[in-house]
Coordinates of C-alpha atoms in Angstrom, one line a residue:
Chain A
M1 CA 2.5 -11.3 50.8
S2 CA 4.7 -8.9 48.2
V3 CA 3.6 -8.2 44.8
G4 CA 6.4 -9.3 42.6
L5 CA 6.3 -9.7 38.5
T6 CA 4.8 -13.0 38.5
H7 CA 1.8 -11.2 39.7
Y8 CA 1.6 -8.4 37.5
L9 CA 2.5 -11.1 34.4
V10 CA -0.4 -13.2 35.4
V11 CA -2.8 -10.1 35.6
S12 CA -1.6 -8.8 31.9
L13 CA -2.0 -12.2 30.4
L14 CA -5.5 -12.5 32.1
L15 CA -6.0 -9.2 30.4
F16 CA -4.8 -10.1 27.0
C17 CA -6.8 -13.2 26.9
L18 CA -9.9 -11.3 27.9
G19 CA -9.5 -8.9 25.1
L20 CA -8.6 -11.7 22.7
F21 CA -11.9 -13.5 23.7
G22 CA -13.9 -10.3 23.2
V23 CA -12.7 -9.7 19.6
L24 CA -13.7 -13.4 18.8
V25 CA -16.7 -13.3 20.7
R26 CA -18.8 -10.0 20.5
R27 CA -20.2 -8.9 17.3
N28 CA -20.4 -5.5 18.1
L29 CA -17.9 -3.4 16.1
L30 CA -17.5 -0.7 19.4
V31 CA -17.3 -3.6 21.9
M32 CA -14.8 -5.3 19.3
F33 CA -12.9 -2.1 19.3
M34 CA -12.8 -1.9 23.1
S35 CA -11.4 -5.2 23.6
L36 CA -8.8 -4.7 21.1
E37 CA -7.5 -1.5 23.3
L38 CA -7.7 -4.0 26.4
M39 CA -4.7 -6.2 24.4
L40 CA -2.7 -3.2 24.3
N41 CA -3.2 -2.3 27.6
A42 CA -2.2 -5.8 28.7
A43 CA 1.2 -5.7 26.9
N44 CA 1.3 -2.2 28.4
L45 CA 1.3 -3.8 31.9
A46 CA 3.8 -6.2 31.0
L47 CA 6.2 -3.9 29.9
V48 CA 6.1 -1.5 33.0
A49 CA 6.4 -4.5 35.0
F50 CA 9.7 -5.9 33.2
A51 CA 11.0 -2.4 32.7
R52 CA 10.8 -2.0 36.9
Y53 CA 12.3 -5.6 36.7
H54 CA 15.4 -5.0 34.8
H55 CA 15.7 -1.3 36.1
N56 CA 15.8 -0.4 32.2
L57 CA 13.5 2.3 31.4
S58 CA 13.1 1.3 27.7
G59 CA 10.2 -0.6 28.5
Q60 CA 8.4 2.3 30.0
I61 CA 9.5 4.6 27.0
M62 CA 7.6 1.9 24.6
V63 CA 4.4 2.3 27.1
F64 CA 4.1 5.7 25.8
F65 CA 4.7 4.6 22.1
I66 CA 1.9 2.5 22.4
I67 CA -0.5 4.8 24.2
T68 CA 0.3 7.8 21.4
V69 CA -0.5 4.8 18.8
A70 CA -3.9 3.2 20.5
A71 CA -4.9 7.1 20.8
A72 CA -4.1 7.8 16.7
E73 CA -5.9 4.4 16.4
V74 CA -8.6 5.2 18.4
A75 CA -9.5 8.7 16.5
V76 CA -9.4 6.8 13.2
G77 CA -11.2 3.9 14.4
L78 CA -14.2 5.5 15.6
A79 CA -14.2 7.9 12.5
L80 CA -14.3 4.6 10.6
I81 CA -17.5 3.1 12.6
V82 CA -19.0 6.3 13.1
A83 CA -19.1 6.8 8.9
L84 CA -20.1 3.1 8.7
Y85 CA -23.0 3.4 11.2
R86 CA -24.3 6.7 9.2
Q87 CA -24.5 4.9 5.9
R88 CA -25.6 1.1 7.1
R89 CA -27.2 1.8 10.8
T90 CA -25.7 -0.9 11.8
A91 CA -22.4 -1.5 14.1
H92 CA -22.6 -5.2 13.7
V93 CA -20.1 -7.6 11.9
E94 CA -22.4 -9.6 10.1
D95 CA -23.7 -6.6 8.4
L96 CA -20.5 -6.5 6.4
A97 CA -21.2 -9.1 4.0
S98 CA -21.1 -6.8 1.0
L99 CA -17.7 -8.1 0.1
R100 CA -17.6 -12.1 -0.2
L101 CA -16.2 -14.4 -2.2
Chain B
M1 CA 23.4 16.3 13.3
D2 CA 24.9 12.8 11.7
D3 CA 21.8 11.5 12.8
L4 CA 19.6 14.0 10.9
I5 CA 21.7 13.6 8.1
L6 CA 21.3 9.6 8.2
I7 CA 17.2 10.1 8.2
G8 CA 17.2 12.9 5.7
P9 CA 15.2 11.1 3.3
E10 CA 12.0 10.2 5.8
L11 CA 12.4 13.9 7.1
A12 CA 12.1 15.3 3.3
V13 CA 9.0 12.8 3.1
L14 CA 7.3 14.1 6.1
I15 CA 7.9 17.4 5.0
T16 CA 6.8 17.0 1.4
G17 CA 3.1 15.6 3.2
L18 CA 3.0 18.6 5.8
A19 CA 3.6 21.2 3.0
V20 CA 0.6 19.2 0.6
L21 CA -2.0 19.6 3.5
L22 CA -0.6 23.1 4.1
L23 CA -0.5 24.1 -0.3
D24 CA -4.1 22.9 0.0
L25 CA -5.2 25.5 2.2
W26 CA -4.1 28.5 -0.4
A27 CA -4.8 26.6 -4.0
P28 CA -7.7 26.7 -5.4
P29 CA -9.6 23.5 -6.0
S30 CA -8.7 23.2 -9.7
Q31 CA -4.6 23.1 -8.8
R32 CA -4.8 20.0 -6.9
K33 CA -3.7 17.6 -9.2
T34 CA -0.5 19.8 -9.5
I35 CA 0.0 19.4 -6.3
G36 CA -0.2 15.9 -6.6
Y37 CA 2.0 15.9 -9.7
A38 CA 4.6 18.4 -7.6
A39 CA 4.9 15.7 -4.8
A40 CA 5.6 13.1 -7.1
A41 CA 8.4 15.2 -8.4
V42 CA 9.6 15.8 -5.1
L43 CA 10.2 11.8 -4.2
G44 CA 11.8 11.3 -7.4
V45 CA 14.3 14.0 -6.3
V46 CA 14.4 12.3 -2.8
F47 CA 15.1 9.1 -4.6
L48 CA 17.8 10.5 -6.4
G49 CA 19.3 12.0 -3.8
T50 CA 19.6 8.7 -1.8
F51 CA 22.2 7.9 -4.1
A52 CA 24.5 10.2 -2.6
F53 CA 24.7 7.8 0.7
L54 CA 27.9 6.2 0.1
L55 CA 28.1 3.5 3.1
P56 CA 31.4 1.6 3.2
E57 CA 29.9 0.2 6.5
P58 CA 26.6 0.4 8.1
R59 CA 25.9 3.5 10.0
M60 CA 24.0 3.9 13.2
A61 CA 21.8 6.9 14.4
F62 CA 20.0 7.9 17.6
G63 CA 21.9 5.7 20.0
G64 CA 21.5 2.6 17.7
M65 CA 18.0 2.4 17.1
L66 CA 18.4 3.2 13.5
V67 CA 20.4 1.8 11.3
L68 CA 21.3 2.7 7.6
D69 CA 22.8 0.1 5.5
E70 CA 22.6 -1.1 2.2
L71 CA 19.7 -3.2 2.7
A72 CA 17.6 0.2 4.2
L73 CA 18.9 1.9 1.3
F74 CA 17.7 -0.7 -1.5
F75 CA 14.4 -0.9 0.6
K76 CA 14.1 3.1 0.8
R77 CA 14.4 3.4 -2.7
F78 CA 11.9 0.7 -3.4
F79 CA 9.5 2.5 -1.4
L80 CA 9.9 6.2 -3.1
L81 CA 9.6 4.5 -6.1
A82 CA 6.7 3.1 -5.5
A83 CA 5.1 6.0 -3.7
G84 CA 5.9 8.1 -6.5
L85 CA 4.2 6.0 -9.1
V86 CA 1.0 5.5 -6.8
L87 CA 0.8 9.3 -6.7
I88 CA 0.7 9.6 -10.0
L89 CA -2.1 7.1 -10.2
A90 CA -3.7 8.9 -7.2
V91 CA -3.8 11.8 -9.1
E92 CA -5.3 10.1 -12.0
F93 CA -8.0 8.8 -9.7
S94 CA -8.6 11.9 -7.5
D95 CA -11.8 12.5 -9.4
R96 CA -13.3 9.6 -7.9
L97 CA -12.5 10.7 -4.4
K98 CA -15.1 13.2 -3.9
A99 CA -13.5 15.0 -1.2
G100 CA -10.4 15.4 0.5
E101 CA -7.9 14.8 -2.4
S102 CA -4.8 16.8 -0.9
E103 CA -5.0 14.6 2.4
Y104 CA -4.9 11.5 0.2
F105 CA -1.7 12.4 -1.3
A106 CA -0.3 13.3 2.1
L107 CA -1.6 10.2 3.8
I108 CA 0.2 8.1 1.1
L109 CA 3.5 10.3 1.8
F110 CA 3.3 9.6 5.6
A111 CA 2.6 6.0 5.1
L112 CA 5.7 6.2 2.8
A113 CA 7.5 8.0 5.6
G114 CA 6.7 4.8 7.8
M115 CA 8.0 2.5 5.1
M116 CA 11.5 3.7 4.7
F117 CA 11.8 4.4 9.2
A118 CA 10.8 0.7 9.1
A119 CA 13.7 -0.1 6.5
S120 CA 15.8 1.1 9.0
A121 CA 14.5 0.0 12.2
N122 CA 17.0 -1.6 14.8
D123 CA 15.1 -0.9 17.9
F124 CA 11.5 -2.8 18.8
S125 CA 10.3 0.5 19.4
I126 CA 10.8 1.6 15.9
L127 CA 9.7 -1.4 14.2
F128 CA 6.1 -0.8 16.3
V129 CA 6.1 3.1 15.6
A130 CA 7.0 2.6 12.2
L131 CA 4.6 -0.3 11.5
E132 CA 1.6 1.8 13.0
L133 CA 2.6 5.1 11.0
V134 CA 2.0 2.9 8.2
T135 CA -1.2 0.7 9.4
I136 CA -2.8 4.0 10.3
A137 CA -2.3 5.4 7.5
F138 CA -3.8 2.6 5.6
Y139 CA -6.7 2.5 7.7
V140 CA -7.7 5.9 6.5
L141 CA -6.7 5.6 2.9
A142 CA -8.8 2.5 2.7
S143 CA -11.9 3.8 3.8
F144 CA -11.1 7.2 1.9
Q145 CA -14.1 6.7 -0.7
R146 CA -17.0 7.6 2.2
H147 CA -19.6 7.2 0.0
R148 CA -18.8 3.8 -0.9
T149 CA -20.2 1.3 1.6
R150 CA -17.6 -1.3 -0.1
S151 CA -14.6 1.3 0.4
L152 CA -16.1 2.1 4.2
E153 CA -16.2 -2.0 4.8
A154 CA -12.7 -2.8 3.5
G155 CA -11.4 0.4 6.2
V156 CA -13.3 -1.4 8.8
K157 CA -12.1 -4.7 8.4
Y158 CA -8.4 -3.6 7.8
L159 CA -8.9 -1.9 11.1
I160 CA -10.3 -4.7 13.2
L161 CA -7.7 -7.0 11.7
G162 CA -4.7 -4.6 12.2
A163 CA -5.4 -4.0 15.4
L164 CA -5.8 -7.4 16.4
A165 CA -2.3 -8.0 15.0
S166 CA -0.9 -4.8 16.3
G167 CA -2.0 -6.6 19.7
F168 CA -0.1 -9.6 19.4
L169 CA 3.2 -7.8 18.1
V170 CA 3.0 -5.7 20.9
Y171 CA 2.5 -8.4 23.4
G172 CA 5.0 -10.2 21.8
I173 CA 7.6 -7.3 21.9
A174 CA 6.7 -7.3 25.5
L175 CA 7.8 -10.7 26.4
V176 CA 10.8 -10.6 24.3
F177 CA 11.8 -7.4 26.1
G178 CA 11.0 -8.8 29.3
L179 CA 13.1 -11.6 29.0
S180 CA 16.0 -10.4 27.3
G181 CA 16.2 -6.8 28.8
T182 CA 16.4 -5.0 25.8
M183 CA 14.5 -4.1 22.7
N184 CA 17.7 -3.2 20.4
F185 CA 18.3 -5.8 17.6
T186 CA 22.2 -5.6 17.7
R187 CA 22.2 -6.4 21.8
L188 CA 19.2 -8.8 21.3
A189 CA 21.7 -11.0 18.6
Q190 CA 24.4 -10.8 21.4
A191 CA 21.9 -12.2 24.5
P192 CA 22.9 -15.4 25.9
E193 CA 21.7 -18.8 24.9
A194 CA 19.5 -19.2 28.3
V195 CA 17.7 -16.3 27.1
L196 CA 17.2 -17.3 23.5
S197 CA 16.1 -21.2 24.3
S198 CA 13.4 -19.8 27.0
P199 CA 10.0 -21.0 25.6
L200 CA 8.3 -17.6 26.7
F201 CA 10.9 -15.6 24.6
E202 CA 10.2 -18.2 21.7
L203 CA 6.2 -17.2 22.1
G204 CA 7.2 -13.7 21.9
L205 CA 8.9 -13.9 18.9
L206 CA 6.4 -16.0 17.2
L207 CA 3.8 -13.2 18.2
V208 CA 5.9 -10.7 16.1
F209 CA 6.1 -12.7 13.6
V210 CA 2.0 -12.8 13.7
G211 CA 1.9 -8.7 13.7
L212 CA 4.7 -8.9 10.4
G213 CA 2.8 -11.8 9.3
F214 CA -0.4 -9.9 9.1
K215 CA 1.4 -7.3 7.1
I216 CA 2.7 -9.5 4.1
A217 CA -0.7 -11.3 4.2
A218 CA 0.6 -14.4 5.0
V219 CA -1.8 -17.9 6.2
P220 CA -3.0 -17.6 8.5
F221 CA -3.5 -14.0 9.0
H222 CA -4.5 -13.3 5.0
I223 CA -8.2 -13.1 5.8
W224 CA -8.3 -9.4 5.7
A225 CA -6.4 -9.0 2.2
A226 CA -9.2 -10.1 -0.5
D227 CA -11.8 -8.1 0.9
V228 CA -9.6 -5.1 1.4
Y229 CA -8.0 -5.4 -1.9
E230 CA -11.2 -5.4 -3.5
G231 CA -13.0 -2.5 -1.7
A232 CA -10.3 -0.2 -1.1
P233 CA -9.6 2.6 -3.9
A234 CA -7.4 1.6 -6.7
P235 CA -4.4 3.2 -5.4
T236 CA -4.7 2.2 -2.0
T237 CA -4.7 -1.3 -3.3
A238 CA -1.6 -1.0 -5.4
F239 CA 0.1 0.8 -2.4
L240 CA -1.0 -1.7 0.2
A241 CA 0.1 -4.4 -2.5
V242 CA 3.5 -3.2 -2.9
G243 CA 4.7 -0.7 0.0
S244 CA 3.0 -2.5 2.8
K245 CA 4.0 -6.3 1.8
A246 CA 7.8 -5.2 1.1
A247 CA 7.5 -3.1 4.8
G248 CA 6.2 -6.2 6.4
M249 CA 9.3 -8.1 4.4
V250 CA 12.5 -6.2 5.5
L251 CA 11.3 -6.2 9.1
L252 CA 11.0 -10.0 8.9
L253 CA 14.6 -10.1 7.7
R254 CA 15.6 -7.5 10.2
V255 CA 14.2 -9.2 12.9
L256 CA 15.0 -12.8 11.7
H257 CA 18.9 -12.1 10.8
G258 CA 19.4 -9.2 12.5
A259 CA 18.1 -9.9 16.3
V260 CA 17.6 -13.6 16.3
P261 CA 20.5 -15.1 14.3
A262 CA 20.7 -18.4 16.4
L263 CA 17.0 -18.9 16.0
V264 CA 16.9 -18.8 12.5
D265 CA 17.2 -22.8 12.2
R266 CA 14.1 -23.1 14.8
A267 CA 12.1 -20.9 12.7
Q268 CA 13.0 -22.7 9.5
P269 CA 10.2 -25.3 9.6
V270 CA 7.2 -22.8 10.5
L271 CA 8.4 -20.6 7.9
M272 CA 8.2 -23.3 5.3
V273 CA 5.0 -24.9 6.6
V274 CA 3.6 -20.9 6.3
A275 CA 5.1 -20.9 2.5
A276 CA 3.7 -23.8 1.4
L277 CA 0.3 -22.9 3.1
T278 CA 0.4 -19.2 1.6
I279 CA 1.0 -20.4 -2.0
L280 CA -1.8 -22.8 -2.3
Y281 CA -4.3 -20.8 -0.6
G282 CA -3.6 -17.9 -3.0
V283 CA -3.9 -19.8 -6.0
L284 CA -6.4 -22.0 -5.3
C285 CA -8.8 -19.3 -4.2
A286 CA -7.9 -17.1 -7.1
I287 CA -9.3 -19.4 -9.7
P288 CA -12.8 -18.8 -9.3
Q289 CA -12.4 -15.1 -9.0
Q290 CA -14.4 -12.4 -11.0
N291 CA -13.0 -9.3 -10.1
L292 CA -9.8 -8.2 -10.9
K293 CA -9.0 -6.8 -8.0
R294 CA -10.5 -9.3 -5.7
L295 CA -7.6 -12.0 -8.1
L296 CA -4.7 -9.6 -7.4
G297 CA -5.7 -9.9 -3.7
Y298 CA -5.0 -13.6 -3.9
S299 CA -2.3 -13.3 -6.4
S300 CA -0.9 -11.2 -3.8
I301 CA -1.2 -13.8 -1.0
A302 CA 0.4 -16.0 -3.0
S303 CA 3.3 -13.9 -3.6
A304 CA 4.0 -13.7 0.2
G305 CA 4.3 -17.0 -0.3
Y306 CA 6.7 -17.1 -2.8
L307 CA 8.7 -14.7 -0.9
L308 CA 8.7 -16.6 1.9
V309 CA 10.1 -19.6 0.1
G310 CA 13.2 -17.6 0.1
V311 CA 13.1 -16.5 3.4
A312 CA 12.7 -20.2 4.7
A313 CA 16.1 -21.5 2.2
L314 CA 17.9 -19.5 4.9
N315 CA 20.9 -18.5 2.3
A316 CA 22.5 -15.5 1.2
A317 CA 20.9 -16.6 -2.5
G318 CA 17.7 -16.8 -1.3
L319 CA 17.6 -13.4 0.3
S320 CA 18.9 -11.7 -2.7
A321 CA 16.2 -13.4 -4.6
V322 CA 13.7 -12.0 -2.2
L323 CA 14.6 -8.9 -2.9
Y324 CA 14.9 -9.1 -6.7
Y325 CA 11.4 -10.7 -6.4
L326 CA 9.9 -7.6 -4.7
A327 CA 11.7 -5.3 -7.2
G328 CA 10.4 -7.2 -10.1
Y329 CA 6.7 -7.0 -8.0
L330 CA 6.6 -3.4 -8.1
F331 CA 6.3 -3.0 -11.7
T332 CA 4.2 -5.6 -12.2
V333 CA 1.2 -5.0 -9.9
L334 CA 1.9 -1.1 -10.5
A335 CA 1.4 -1.8 -14.0
A336 CA -1.7 -4.2 -13.3
F337 CA -3.5 -1.2 -11.2
L338 CA -2.5 1.9 -13.5
V339 CA -4.6 -0.3 -16.2
I340 CA -7.2 -1.3 -13.3
A341 CA -7.6 2.6 -12.7
L342 CA -8.1 3.8 -16.2
A343 CA -10.0 0.9 -17.9
F344 CA -12.6 0.9 -15.4
P345 CA -13.8 4.4 -14.8
N346 CA -17.0 3.6 -12.9
V347 CA -15.9 2.4 -9.2
D348 CA -18.3 -0.2 -8.5
S349 CA -17.4 -2.8 -10.8
E350 CA -14.0 -4.2 -11.8
E351 CA -15.5 -7.7 -13.2
I352 CA -13.3 -9.3 -15.5
G353 CA -15.4 -9.8 -18.0
A354 CA -15.8 -5.8 -18.4
L355 CA -12.5 -5.9 -19.9
A356 CA -13.6 -7.7 -23.0
G357 CA -12.3 -6.4 -26.2
L358 CA -9.8 -3.8 -24.2
H359 CA -7.2 -4.1 -26.9
E360 CA -9.6 -2.3 -29.8
R361 CA -10.4 0.1 -27.2
A362 CA -6.8 0.8 -25.4
P363 CA -4.0 -1.0 -27.3
L364 CA -1.3 0.1 -24.4
L365 CA -3.6 -0.8 -21.7
A366 CA -4.4 -4.2 -22.8
A367 CA -0.6 -4.7 -23.6
A368 CA 0.4 -3.7 -20.5
L369 CA -2.2 -5.6 -18.3
A370 CA -1.4 -8.7 -20.3
L371 CA 2.9 -8.1 -19.8
A372 CA 1.8 -7.4 -16.0
L373 CA -0.3 -10.8 -15.7
V374 CA 2.2 -12.8 -17.7
S375 CA 5.1 -11.5 -15.4
L376 CA 2.7 -12.4 -12.3
A377 CA 2.5 -15.8 -14.0
G378 CA 6.0 -16.6 -14.0
V379 CA 6.7 -16.7 -18.0
P380 CA 9.9 -15.7 -19.4
P381 CA 11.5 -13.2 -20.1
L382 CA 9.7 -11.1 -17.9
A383 CA 10.7 -10.0 -14.1
G384 CA 8.1 -12.1 -12.3
F385 CA 9.8 -15.5 -14.1
F386 CA 13.7 -14.6 -13.3
G387 CA 12.3 -13.7 -9.6
K388 CA 10.6 -16.9 -8.9
F389 CA 13.4 -18.8 -10.8
L390 CA 16.0 -17.4 -8.2
L391 CA 13.7 -18.0 -5.4
L392 CA 13.3 -21.7 -6.3
K393 CA 16.8 -21.8 -7.1
A394 CA 18.2 -20.6 -3.9
A395 CA 15.5 -22.8 -1.9
L396 CA 17.1 -26.1 -4.4
A397 CA 20.8 -25.0 -3.3
A398 CA 19.6 -25.2 0.4
A399 CA 17.4 -28.4 0.2
G400 CA 20.2 -30.8 0.4
G401 CA 20.3 -30.3 4.3
T402 CA 16.4 -30.3 4.7
P403 CA 14.8 -32.6 3.1
G404 CA 11.5 -30.8 3.6
L405 CA 12.4 -27.7 1.0
Y406 CA 12.1 -30.7 -1.5
W407 CA 8.2 -30.6 -0.8
L408 CA 7.9 -27.0 -0.5
L409 CA 9.7 -26.9 -3.5
G410 CA 6.8 -29.1 -5.3
V411 CA 4.2 -26.9 -3.8
A412 CA 5.9 -23.8 -5.4
I413 CA 6.0 -25.6 -8.6
V414 CA 2.5 -26.4 -8.4
G415 CA 1.6 -23.0 -7.6
V416 CA 3.1 -21.7 -10.6
V417 CA 1.5 -24.0 -12.9
I418 CA -2.1 -23.2 -11.3
S419 CA -1.7 -19.8 -11.7
L420 CA -1.2 -20.0 -15.5
A421 CA -4.7 -20.8 -15.3
Y422 CA -6.5 -17.6 -14.1
Y423 CA -4.0 -15.0 -15.4
F424 CA -4.4 -16.6 -18.9
G425 CA -7.8 -16.2 -18.5
V426 CA -8.2 -12.7 -17.9
I427 CA -5.6 -12.4 -20.9
R428 CA -8.0 -14.2 -23.1
T429 CA -11.4 -12.0 -22.0
M430 CA -8.9 -8.9 -23.2
Y431 CA -8.0 -10.2 -26.4
W432 CA -9.9 -12.7 -27.6
E433 CA -13.9 -11.8 -26.2
P434 CA -15.7 -9.3 -28.2
H435 CA -16.6 -6.0 -26.9
P436 CA -20.2 -6.1 -25.3
P437 CA -22.7 -3.5 -26.7
T438 CA -22.4 -0.2 -24.7
S439 CA -25.6 0.6 -24.2
P440 CA -28.9 -1.1 -25.4
S441 CA -30.3 2.0 -27.1
S442 CA -27.5 2.3 -29.5
P443 CA -26.4 -1.5 -30.4
S444 CA -25.7 -0.5 -33.8
S445 CA -22.7 1.9 -33.0
P446 CA -19.8 0.1 -34.8
S447 CA -16.8 0.7 -32.6
P448 CA -16.9 1.4 -28.6
P449 CA -15.7 4.3 -27.2
C450 CA -11.7 4.3 -27.0
L451 CA -10.3 5.0 -23.6
A452 CA -8.1 7.9 -23.4
V453 CA -4.6 7.5 -21.5
P454 CA -3.2 10.8 -19.8
T455 CA 0.2 11.6 -20.6
P456 CA 1.5 11.2 -17.1
M457 CA -0.3 8.0 -16.6
R458 CA 1.3 6.8 -20.3
V459 CA 4.9 7.9 -18.6
A460 CA 4.0 5.9 -15.7
L461 CA 2.9 2.7 -17.7
W462 CA 5.9 2.8 -20.0
L463 CA 8.2 2.9 -17.1
C464 CA 6.7 0.1 -15.2
I465 CA 6.9 -1.9 -18.7
A466 CA 10.5 -1.0 -19.2
G467 CA 11.2 -2.0 -15.4
M468 CA 9.7 -5.4 -16.1
L469 CA 11.6 -6.0 -19.3
W470 CA 15.0 -4.7 -18.2
L471 CA 14.8 -6.5 -14.9
G472 CA 13.7 -9.9 -16.8
V473 CA 16.5 -9.1 -19.8
M474 CA 19.1 -7.7 -17.4
P475 CA 18.9 -9.1 -14.2
G476 CA 22.3 -8.5 -13.4
S477 CA 22.7 -5.0 -12.5
I478 CA 20.0 -5.4 -9.9
L479 CA 21.4 -8.4 -8.4
N480 CA 24.5 -6.6 -7.6
L481 CA 22.1 -4.5 -5.5
T482 CA 20.5 -7.1 -3.8
D483 CA 23.9 -8.9 -3.0
L484 CA 25.3 -6.0 -1.8
A485 CA 22.1 -5.2 0.4
V486 CA 21.9 -9.3 1.8
Q487 CA 25.9 -8.9 2.9
S488 CA 24.9 -6.0 5.0
L489 CA 22.5 -7.7 7.0
A490 CA 24.9 -9.8 8.8
P491 CA 24.7 -8.4 12.5
A492 CA 28.7 -7.7 12.8
V493 CA 28.0 -4.2 13.6
P494 CA 28.8 -3.0 17.2
V495 CA 26.5 -1.3 19.3
P496 CA 28.1 2.3 20.0

């Protein structure tokens, strides 16, 4: 059995759904953030597979952009979560309740 | 070289941002405000410099990835003007940041560069990078007051929901690329019908719109808006309301009319439903608000709905009205936030009740805020009235073909009527409620302390007031510009 485009896409869709599920279900900010990265990587996998399928490298270039942007996002995001943890001693979403209706 | 000239304004903004960071190393702390004013002055020069571009026809750069047309120029001027005013506001606000004033100015400039690139985007990779440049800068800007829990919390909420929206956006781009084999808007516009009608392609496009809907705060991707608007520092909120929303809007127009003009008709029902829900959600949730920044957050959600009415009308008049509304929104919202920064010197309360008697303490501030709220409510002869009027008129003109637009019009008018109530509530507080005694120890003090308005803020305020009145009284001049911008959106440009 040869591994084709469909296989990659199914794996990528599974990864995306896993990530989305993690964001919606988990309540720890760090775990949510990891799940968000999973969603980005699902898109990366799909882009690489499509680029190979179309013999068009712009998909792979896009992956490099996404990896770079994700790195920047993680740098800022972790700094924010650490700053919040230092102030509130918590990394749970339920405790983020000082802004309410 | 030609390509570099076309992105000259962006390069100038980026270099200014880096220069601000470098200058901070050598300048003494007392000179930091001067750096901010200098950066605002440079933005003014770049703004004037954009008028040197004469475009008989749209020009492409970097292999068709960027396009410079009248629409791009209109939005670049819009963003430069907004960022200049926000910088003046940020300098005034810098005492309350506690640390890193220059970094704050630099981040505003980097976000501005992202918005300007977004205005020119003609490729999904540019769309993504520009949007993320804006978003990541705003993560930091929103949480800049690290000593305030609310500011941090706003930043974290924006971070999680923003990253979620980017996840959807990127997956959508992957699907669109996978089915069409191209990231370029111009080439995508020539894709065969078989590709366009495949459900997976439509799903991809829908996911892209989720990402953009997050930026403009349209229901159901609006959840972050009210919390972030309330918690973030005032200059950040102002820039978020004006710049980030306009960046999302210009990308929505580029994708919808530049990349997939063949699918616009199929997108119309979705746009109409989203517009109606957004208007209703914004106005209904704004009614009980006690915090002025939160109130403006919900009002900005409602404004996103009105903008989508113009997009859903699918005619040139509607798009022109969208641009006009945004121009009026710039002056209106910035006027409101300039007043908020001055009238609430202690950061943790932006309660509307604290505005009582503002017209005695600071007549200019009270007048400016009243004008801004009246304009947001849509009362003639201000910019906000004419914007809403043009949007509804365009929708009415298009409603003959799609009866659903009549319903949308009805919702929009109901929204305007409801919004009158809460905007005028704020004005009543400012003018007709007595100022509470300033401190319990000296209740006999006859007059409350006057609020000082520094000269740069005074200039910025007068500029905003003049803008609101000018747009409202003489809409013709700006409408010429918006019509020109809308004409250039037609995807008739060949790819080099």
